[in-house]
XYZ file of C-alpha atoms in Angstrom:
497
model
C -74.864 81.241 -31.192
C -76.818 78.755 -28.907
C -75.241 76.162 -27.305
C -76.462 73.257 -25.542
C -74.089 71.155 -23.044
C -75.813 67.720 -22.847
C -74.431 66.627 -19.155
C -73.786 68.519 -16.514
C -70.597 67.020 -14.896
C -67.526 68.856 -13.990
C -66.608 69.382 -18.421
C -70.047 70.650 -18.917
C -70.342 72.812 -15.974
C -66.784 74.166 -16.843
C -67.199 74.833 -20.671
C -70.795 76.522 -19.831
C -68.659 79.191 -17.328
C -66.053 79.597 -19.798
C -67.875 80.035 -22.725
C -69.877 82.731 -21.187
C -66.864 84.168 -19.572
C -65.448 84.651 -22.681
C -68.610 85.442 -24.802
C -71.579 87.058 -23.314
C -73.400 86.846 -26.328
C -73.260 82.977 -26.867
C -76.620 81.293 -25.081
C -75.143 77.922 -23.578
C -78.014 75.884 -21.937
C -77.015 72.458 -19.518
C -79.143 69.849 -19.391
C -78.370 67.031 -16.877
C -80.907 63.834 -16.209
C -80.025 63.791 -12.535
C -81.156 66.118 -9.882
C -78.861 69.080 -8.839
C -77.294 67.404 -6.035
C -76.866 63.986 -7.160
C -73.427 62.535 -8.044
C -72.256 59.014 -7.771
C -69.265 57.920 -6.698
C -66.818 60.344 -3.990
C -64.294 62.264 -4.518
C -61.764 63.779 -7.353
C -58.149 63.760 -7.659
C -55.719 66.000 -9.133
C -51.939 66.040 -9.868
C -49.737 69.328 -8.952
C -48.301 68.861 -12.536
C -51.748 68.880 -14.311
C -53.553 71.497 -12.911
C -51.639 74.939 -13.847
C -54.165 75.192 -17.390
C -57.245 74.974 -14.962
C -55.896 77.277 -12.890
C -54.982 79.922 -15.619
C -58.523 79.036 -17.387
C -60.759 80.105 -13.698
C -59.945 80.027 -10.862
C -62.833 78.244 -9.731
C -61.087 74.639 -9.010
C -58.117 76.283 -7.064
C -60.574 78.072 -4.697
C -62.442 74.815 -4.256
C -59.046 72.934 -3.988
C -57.934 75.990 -1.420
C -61.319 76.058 1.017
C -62.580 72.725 0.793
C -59.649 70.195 -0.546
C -56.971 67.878 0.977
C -53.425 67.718 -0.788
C -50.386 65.687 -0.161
C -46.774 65.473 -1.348
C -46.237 61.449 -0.796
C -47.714 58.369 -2.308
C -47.657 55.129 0.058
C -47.746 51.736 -1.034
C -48.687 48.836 2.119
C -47.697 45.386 1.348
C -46.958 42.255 3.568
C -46.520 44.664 6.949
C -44.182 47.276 5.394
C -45.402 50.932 4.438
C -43.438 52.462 1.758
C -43.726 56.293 1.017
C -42.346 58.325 -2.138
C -42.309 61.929 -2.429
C -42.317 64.295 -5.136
C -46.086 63.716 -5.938
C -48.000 65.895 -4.905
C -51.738 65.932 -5.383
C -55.483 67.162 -4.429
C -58.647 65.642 -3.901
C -62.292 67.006 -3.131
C -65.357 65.426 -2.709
C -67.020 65.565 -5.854
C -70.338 67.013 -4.379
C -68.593 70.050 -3.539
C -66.969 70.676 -6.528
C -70.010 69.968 -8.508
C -71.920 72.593 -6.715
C -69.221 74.963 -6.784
C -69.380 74.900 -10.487
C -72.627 75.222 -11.115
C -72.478 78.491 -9.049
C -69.874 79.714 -11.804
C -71.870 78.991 -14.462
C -74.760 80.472 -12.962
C -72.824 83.679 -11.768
C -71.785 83.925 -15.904
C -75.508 83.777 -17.473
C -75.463 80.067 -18.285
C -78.924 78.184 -17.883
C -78.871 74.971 -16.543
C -81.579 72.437 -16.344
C -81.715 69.416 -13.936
C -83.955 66.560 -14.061
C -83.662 66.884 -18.161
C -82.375 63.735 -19.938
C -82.636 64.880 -23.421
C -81.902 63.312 -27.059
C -80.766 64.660 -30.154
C -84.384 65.505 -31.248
C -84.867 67.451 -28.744
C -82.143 69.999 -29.291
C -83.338 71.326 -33.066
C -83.269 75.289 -31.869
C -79.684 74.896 -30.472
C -76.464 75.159 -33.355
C -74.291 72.811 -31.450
C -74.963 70.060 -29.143
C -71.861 68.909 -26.951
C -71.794 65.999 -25.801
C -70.631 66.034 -22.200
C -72.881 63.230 -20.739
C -70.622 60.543 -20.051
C -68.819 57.394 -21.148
C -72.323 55.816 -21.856
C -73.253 59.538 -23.555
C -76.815 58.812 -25.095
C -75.984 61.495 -27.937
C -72.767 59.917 -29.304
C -74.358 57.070 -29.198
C -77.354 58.529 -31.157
C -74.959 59.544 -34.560
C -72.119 56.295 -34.063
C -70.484 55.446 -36.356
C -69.802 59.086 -37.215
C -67.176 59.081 -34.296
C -65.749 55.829 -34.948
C -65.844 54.523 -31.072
C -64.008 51.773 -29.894
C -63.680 50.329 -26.374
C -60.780 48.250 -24.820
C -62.535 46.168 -21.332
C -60.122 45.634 -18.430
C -59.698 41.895 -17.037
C -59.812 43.143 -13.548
C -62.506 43.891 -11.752
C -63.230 47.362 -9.490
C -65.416 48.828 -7.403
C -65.869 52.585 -6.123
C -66.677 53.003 -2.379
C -65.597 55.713 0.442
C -64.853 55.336 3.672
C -64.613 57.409 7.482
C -61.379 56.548 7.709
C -59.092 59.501 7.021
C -55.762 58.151 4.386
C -53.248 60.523 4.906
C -52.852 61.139 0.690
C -52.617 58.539 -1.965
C -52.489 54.868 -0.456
C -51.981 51.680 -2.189
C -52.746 48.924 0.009
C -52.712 45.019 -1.569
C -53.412 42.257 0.565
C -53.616 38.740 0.367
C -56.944 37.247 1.238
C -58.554 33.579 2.035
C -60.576 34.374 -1.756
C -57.012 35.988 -3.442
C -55.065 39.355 -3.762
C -57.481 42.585 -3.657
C -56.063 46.211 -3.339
C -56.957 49.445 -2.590
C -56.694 52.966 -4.274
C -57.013 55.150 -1.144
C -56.869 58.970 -0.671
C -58.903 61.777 1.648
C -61.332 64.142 0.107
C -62.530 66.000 3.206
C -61.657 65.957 6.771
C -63.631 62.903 7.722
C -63.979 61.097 4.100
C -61.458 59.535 1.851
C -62.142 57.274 -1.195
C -61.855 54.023 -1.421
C -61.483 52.187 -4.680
C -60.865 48.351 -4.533
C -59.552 46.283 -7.512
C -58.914 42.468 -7.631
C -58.866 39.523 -10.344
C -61.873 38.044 -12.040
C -60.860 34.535 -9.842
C -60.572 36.329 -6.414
C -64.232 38.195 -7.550
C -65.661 34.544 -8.182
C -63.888 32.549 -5.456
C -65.116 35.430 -2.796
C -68.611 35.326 -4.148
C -68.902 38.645 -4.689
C -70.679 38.007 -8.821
C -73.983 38.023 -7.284
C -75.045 41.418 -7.490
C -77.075 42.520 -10.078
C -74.517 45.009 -12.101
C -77.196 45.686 -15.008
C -79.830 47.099 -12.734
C -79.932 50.735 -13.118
C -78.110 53.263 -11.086
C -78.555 53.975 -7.477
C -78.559 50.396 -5.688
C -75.326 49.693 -4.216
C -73.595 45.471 -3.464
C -74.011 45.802 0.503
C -72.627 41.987 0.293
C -69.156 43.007 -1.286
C -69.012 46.349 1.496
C -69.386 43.847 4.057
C -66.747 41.120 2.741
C -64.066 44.190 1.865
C -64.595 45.736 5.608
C -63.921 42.245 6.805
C -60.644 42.108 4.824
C -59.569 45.348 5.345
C -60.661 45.699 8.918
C -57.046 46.206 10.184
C -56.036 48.872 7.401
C -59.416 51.030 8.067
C -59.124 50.280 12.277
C -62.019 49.876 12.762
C -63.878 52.165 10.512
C -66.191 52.030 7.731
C -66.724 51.790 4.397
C -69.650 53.761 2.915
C -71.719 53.605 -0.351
C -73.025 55.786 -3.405
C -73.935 53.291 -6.581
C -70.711 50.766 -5.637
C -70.610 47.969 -7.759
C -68.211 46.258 -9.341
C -67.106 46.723 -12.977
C -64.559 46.410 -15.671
C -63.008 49.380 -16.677
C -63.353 50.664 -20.360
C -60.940 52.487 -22.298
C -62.592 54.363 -25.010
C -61.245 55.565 -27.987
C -62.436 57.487 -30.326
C -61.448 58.351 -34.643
C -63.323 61.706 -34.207
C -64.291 63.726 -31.703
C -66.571 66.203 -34.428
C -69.223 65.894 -36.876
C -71.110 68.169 -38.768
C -74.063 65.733 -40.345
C -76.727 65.893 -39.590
C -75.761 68.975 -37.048
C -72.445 70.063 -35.458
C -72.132 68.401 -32.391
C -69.093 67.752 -30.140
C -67.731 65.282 -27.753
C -66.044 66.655 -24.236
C -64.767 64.115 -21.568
C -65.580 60.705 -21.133
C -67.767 60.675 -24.047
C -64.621 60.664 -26.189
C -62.252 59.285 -24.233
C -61.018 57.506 -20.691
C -58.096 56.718 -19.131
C -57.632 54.179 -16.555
C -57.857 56.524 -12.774
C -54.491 55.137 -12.438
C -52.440 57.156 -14.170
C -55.627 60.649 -14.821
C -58.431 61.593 -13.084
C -61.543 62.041 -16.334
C -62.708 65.202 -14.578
C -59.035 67.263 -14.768
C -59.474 65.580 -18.652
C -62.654 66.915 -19.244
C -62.091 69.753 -17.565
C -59.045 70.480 -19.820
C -61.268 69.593 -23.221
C -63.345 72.420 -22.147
C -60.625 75.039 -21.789
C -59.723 74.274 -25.265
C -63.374 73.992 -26.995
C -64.329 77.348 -25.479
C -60.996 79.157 -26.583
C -61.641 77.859 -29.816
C -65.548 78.007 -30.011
C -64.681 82.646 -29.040
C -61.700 82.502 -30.955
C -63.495 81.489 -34.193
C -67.269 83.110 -33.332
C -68.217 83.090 -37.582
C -66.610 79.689 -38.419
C -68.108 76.426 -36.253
C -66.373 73.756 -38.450
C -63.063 75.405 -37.984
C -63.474 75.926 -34.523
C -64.819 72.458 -33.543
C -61.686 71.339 -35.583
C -59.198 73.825 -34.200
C -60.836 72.098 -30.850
C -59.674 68.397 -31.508
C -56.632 69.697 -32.968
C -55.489 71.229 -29.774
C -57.142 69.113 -27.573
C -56.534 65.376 -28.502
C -52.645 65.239 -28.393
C -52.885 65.346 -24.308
C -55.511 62.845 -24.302
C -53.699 60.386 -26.749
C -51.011 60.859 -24.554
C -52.628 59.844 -20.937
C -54.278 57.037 -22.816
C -50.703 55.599 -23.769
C -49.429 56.224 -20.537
C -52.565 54.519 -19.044
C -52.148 51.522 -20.664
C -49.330 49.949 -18.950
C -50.247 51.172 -15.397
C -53.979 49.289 -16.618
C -51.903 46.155 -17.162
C -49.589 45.947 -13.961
C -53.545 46.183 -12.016
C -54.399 43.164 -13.985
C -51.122 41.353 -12.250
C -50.775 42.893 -9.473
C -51.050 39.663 -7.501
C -48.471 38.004 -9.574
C -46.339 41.188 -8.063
C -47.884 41.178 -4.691
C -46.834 37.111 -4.530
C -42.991 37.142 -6.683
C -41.540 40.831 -4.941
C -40.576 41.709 -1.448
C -41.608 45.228 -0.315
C -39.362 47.219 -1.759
C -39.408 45.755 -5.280
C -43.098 45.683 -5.385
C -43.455 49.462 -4.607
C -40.573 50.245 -6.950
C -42.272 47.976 -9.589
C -45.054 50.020 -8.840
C -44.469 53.531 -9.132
C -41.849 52.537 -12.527
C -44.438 51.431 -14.091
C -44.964 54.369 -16.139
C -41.866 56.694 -15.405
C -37.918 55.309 -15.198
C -35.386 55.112 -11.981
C -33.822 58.744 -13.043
C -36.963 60.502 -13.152
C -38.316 58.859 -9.962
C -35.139 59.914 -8.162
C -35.844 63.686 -9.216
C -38.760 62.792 -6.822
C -37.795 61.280 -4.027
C -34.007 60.832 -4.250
C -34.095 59.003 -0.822
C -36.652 56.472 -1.569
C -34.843 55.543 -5.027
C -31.376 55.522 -2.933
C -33.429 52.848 -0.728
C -34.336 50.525 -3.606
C -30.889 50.428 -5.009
C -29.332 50.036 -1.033
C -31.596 46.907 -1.336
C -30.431 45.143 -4.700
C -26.883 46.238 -3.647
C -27.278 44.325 -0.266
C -28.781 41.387 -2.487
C -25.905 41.216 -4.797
C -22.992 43.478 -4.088
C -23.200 45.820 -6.883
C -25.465 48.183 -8.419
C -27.559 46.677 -11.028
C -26.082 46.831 -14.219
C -22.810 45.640 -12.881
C -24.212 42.912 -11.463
C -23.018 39.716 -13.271
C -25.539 36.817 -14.342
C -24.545 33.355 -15.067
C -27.096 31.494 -16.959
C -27.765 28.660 -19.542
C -24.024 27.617 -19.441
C -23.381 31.627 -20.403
C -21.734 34.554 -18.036
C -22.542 38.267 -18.751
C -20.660 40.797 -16.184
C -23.136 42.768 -16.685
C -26.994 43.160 -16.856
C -26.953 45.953 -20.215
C -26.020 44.373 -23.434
C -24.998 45.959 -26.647
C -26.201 42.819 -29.043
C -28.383 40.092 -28.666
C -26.712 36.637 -27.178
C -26.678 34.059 -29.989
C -28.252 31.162 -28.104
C -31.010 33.529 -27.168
C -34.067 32.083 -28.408
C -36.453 35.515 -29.519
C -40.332 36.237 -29.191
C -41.886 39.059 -31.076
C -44.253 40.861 -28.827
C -47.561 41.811 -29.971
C -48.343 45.229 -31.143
C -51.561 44.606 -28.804
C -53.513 42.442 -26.117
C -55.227 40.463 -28.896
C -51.607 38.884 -29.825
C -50.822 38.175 -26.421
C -52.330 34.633 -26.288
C -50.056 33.245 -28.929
C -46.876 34.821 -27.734
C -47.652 33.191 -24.269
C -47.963 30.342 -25.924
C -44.635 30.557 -27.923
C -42.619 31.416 -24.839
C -44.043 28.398 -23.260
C -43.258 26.303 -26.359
C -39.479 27.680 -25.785
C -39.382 27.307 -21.967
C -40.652 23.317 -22.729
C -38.002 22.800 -25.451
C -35.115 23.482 -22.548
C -34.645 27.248 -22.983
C -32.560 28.894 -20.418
C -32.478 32.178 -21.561
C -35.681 33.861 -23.891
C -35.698 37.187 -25.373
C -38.648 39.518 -26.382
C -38.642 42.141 -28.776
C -40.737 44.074 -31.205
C -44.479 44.496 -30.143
C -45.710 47.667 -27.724
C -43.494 48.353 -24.817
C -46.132 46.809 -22.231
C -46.087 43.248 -24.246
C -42.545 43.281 -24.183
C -42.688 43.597 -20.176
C -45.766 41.140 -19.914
C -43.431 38.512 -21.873
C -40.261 39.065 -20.494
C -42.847 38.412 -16.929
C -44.517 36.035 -18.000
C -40.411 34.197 -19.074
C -39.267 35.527 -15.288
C -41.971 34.849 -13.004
C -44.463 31.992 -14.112
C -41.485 29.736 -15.692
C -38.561 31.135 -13.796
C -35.829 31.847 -16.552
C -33.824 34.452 -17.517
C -35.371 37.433 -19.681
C -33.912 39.590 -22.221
C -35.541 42.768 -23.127
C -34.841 43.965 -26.172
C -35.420 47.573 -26.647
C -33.386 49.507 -29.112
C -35.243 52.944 -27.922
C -34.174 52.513 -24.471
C -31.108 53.142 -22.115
C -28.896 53.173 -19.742
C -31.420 54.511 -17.249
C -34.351 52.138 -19.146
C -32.258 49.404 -18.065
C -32.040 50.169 -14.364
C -35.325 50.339 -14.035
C -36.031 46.950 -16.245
C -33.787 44.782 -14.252
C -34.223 46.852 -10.367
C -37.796 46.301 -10.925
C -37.932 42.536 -11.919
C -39.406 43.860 -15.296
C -36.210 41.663 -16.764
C -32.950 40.168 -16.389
C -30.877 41.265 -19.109
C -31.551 44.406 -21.729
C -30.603 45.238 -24.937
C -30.527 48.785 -25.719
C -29.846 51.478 -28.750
């Protein structure tokens, strides 16, 4: 069998090393359009949790992570003065550079060819009996046979842009910060000894009101918005003390989560999506290169396992593959939304709530106290301070009604209820319906139905930007749902199975 990888990221690289690994005899050829030691953006991160397949796969990333890495237990969130840390989460980073060369030395070392400079098409792959395509979120080959994959792409509101910087974060660093333009914040976390990454995120109306739209975003790869490194250094100076912030293609964008039907066809060839050709998360919640990374593992085991049957392999592939991915992209999709309100957060919480807000936003109070016990023990000391008792104990008088308790076993009659959307495209209307309610006189407004991150942007959107009372009603949640709903301002009251 010949093979050719179109893309020679960190997935390509990979599958090429472990294809040949397993399989001598298969011929796997990379081609990548940029030079050998080109990359954009920094660095890479990896969760603990998410890297024990890679490791059992090669051991090529936990070398890399080993010699030339930076890891960290603790994730810190800086808001309004105050530096909040929470164990339990550990991760590793290395600069991308680094682990893109190490790579292509395993590939080499196995008997894969790889060709640099070599942007390549469809056409130009006739001699090979499958194509993957590795090349990217914009991948030229999907592109080349759509719609046989059936892609669809979701674009963020908020606005991001990739930088690094010689200041050394200790790990993973959240910093928000209120400037004269609006709220910006920062994804922060080392990748070598003297470089960390430095991603910045912020609203469309902070963007515009700083004047940072005036970069040219369509010209092609390579320039970098000097104007925007100079404004964020300004606003940041105190954070970086006195460092700087360095550049590799940052501009600002709007992230794009893509989805895609099929990750296979067979017509007019066999060819195969890997990575970010198929899919993205938001780098909140999954770093795309452990992703594609892991897509590899599990074409190559099935691409040997299955050496006289390509359409059963390719679908044994997606079969085994797509279930993690289709899980990170559900779990992305609420930590997307809270960085489209974070300054909504940044403005309504104190410290502690904000960072607890924060790091709930995908995972509940019990499971975050199996982390950190003492930063959970913390959050609650706070409410407790605030109102005397824990938080589902805590009574709420509202509307004319008392409830000695925040968890509620039925729905209050003079509740007036929204149905959340099942998506963002229903959210307009729903806004519009709680506002309707809050005009009419409604005290108290409950939310049901829908996905679980409409639900929380309603029962928000009832809480924060009209300042009543929320219920939440969620029939699949709990006791321990319910903590983490009302201790992180998510909602006032819940209704659980």
């Amino acid at each position: 069998m010949r093979i050719a990888v179109v893309g020679g990221g960190p997935g390509g690289l990979f599958l090429a090393a472990l294809v040949r690994k397993a399989d001598p005899s298969i011929e796997v050829t990379v081609f990548e359009r940029n030079r050998a030691d080109d990359t954009f953006g920094f660095g890479v991160v990896f969760s603990d949790r998410t890297l024990a397949a890679i490791h059992r796969a090669d051991p090529v990333l936990r070398e890399a992570l080993d010699a030339h890495g930076r890891h960290w237990d603790a994730i810190e969130v800086r808001l309004k003065g105050e530096r909040l840390r929470c164990a339990g989460n550990g991760m590793a980073a290395i600069v991308r550079r680094t682990l893109l060369r190490l790579l292509q030395d395993r590939a080499r070392r196995f008997g894969a060819e790889l060709r640099f400079g070599a942007e390549v098409g469809l056409a130009d792959l006739e001699d090979y009996d499958l194509v993957v395509a590795a090349d990217g979120t914009g991948s030229r080959i999907r592109d080349e046979l759509e719609p046989a994959f059936g892609s669809r792409v979701d674009t963020a509101s908020a606005k991001f842009a990739w930088f690094g910087t010689d200041y050394r974060f200790d790990g993973l660093t959240f910093v928000h910060q209120r400037g004269p333009h609006g709220v910006f914040a920062v994804h922060g976390y080392p990748i070598s000894h003297d470089t960390s990454t430095f991603i910045v995120e912020t609203d469309q109306a902070s963007w515009r009101a700083a004047g940072l739209d005036e970069f040219d975003v369509t010209a092609p790869p390579g320039p970098s918005d000097t104007q925007s490194q100079a404004y964020l250094e300004e606003l940041f100076a105190d954070q970086l003390d006195g460092h700087k912030l360095l550049v590799n293609n940052s501009r600002w964008g709007n992230f794009r989560t893509r989805r895609t039907s099929r990750w296979v066809t067979l017509e007019p060839r066999p060819v195969v999506l890997l990575g970010d050709a198929a899919h993205t998360a938001h780098f909140s919640v999954g770093s795309g290169t452990k992703m594609a990374m892991e897509d590899a593992i599990e074409l190559a085991r099935a691409l040997t396992a299955r050496p006289g049957d390509l359409p059963a392999a390719l679908a044994g592939y997606e079969a085994a593959a797509r279930p993690s991915v289709d899980k990170i992209q559900d779990s992305a999709r609420p930590s997307l939304s809270w960085w489209e309100h974070f300054g909504r957060y940044h403005d309504a919480f104190p410290p502690w709530r904000f960072a607890y807000h924060f790091l709930s936003r995908s995972i509940s109070d019990a499971r975050l106290a199996r982390r950190d016990p003492a930063f959970v023990r913390r959050v609650h000391a706070e409410w407790v301070g605030e109102h005397g008792t824990e938080p589902l104990e805590t009574p709420l008088a509202v509307g004319g009604l008392r409830f000695p308790g925040r968890l509620l076993t039925r729905l209050p009659e003079s509740a007036p209820l929204v149905t959340a959307p099942d998506d963002d495209a229903g959210l307009p209307a729903a806004l519009d319906r709680v506002a309707g309610l809050v005009a009419g006189g409604a005290e108290l407004v409950a939310v049901h139905g829908g996905a679980a991150h409409t639900r929380t942007l309603l029962c928000e959107q009832v809480r924060l930007a009209h300042g009543r009372a929320a219920v939440l009603v969620d029939p699949a949640s709990d006791a321990d749902g319910a903590v983490t709903a009302v201790l992180s301002g998510r909602a006032d009251l819940v209704v659980a199975g």
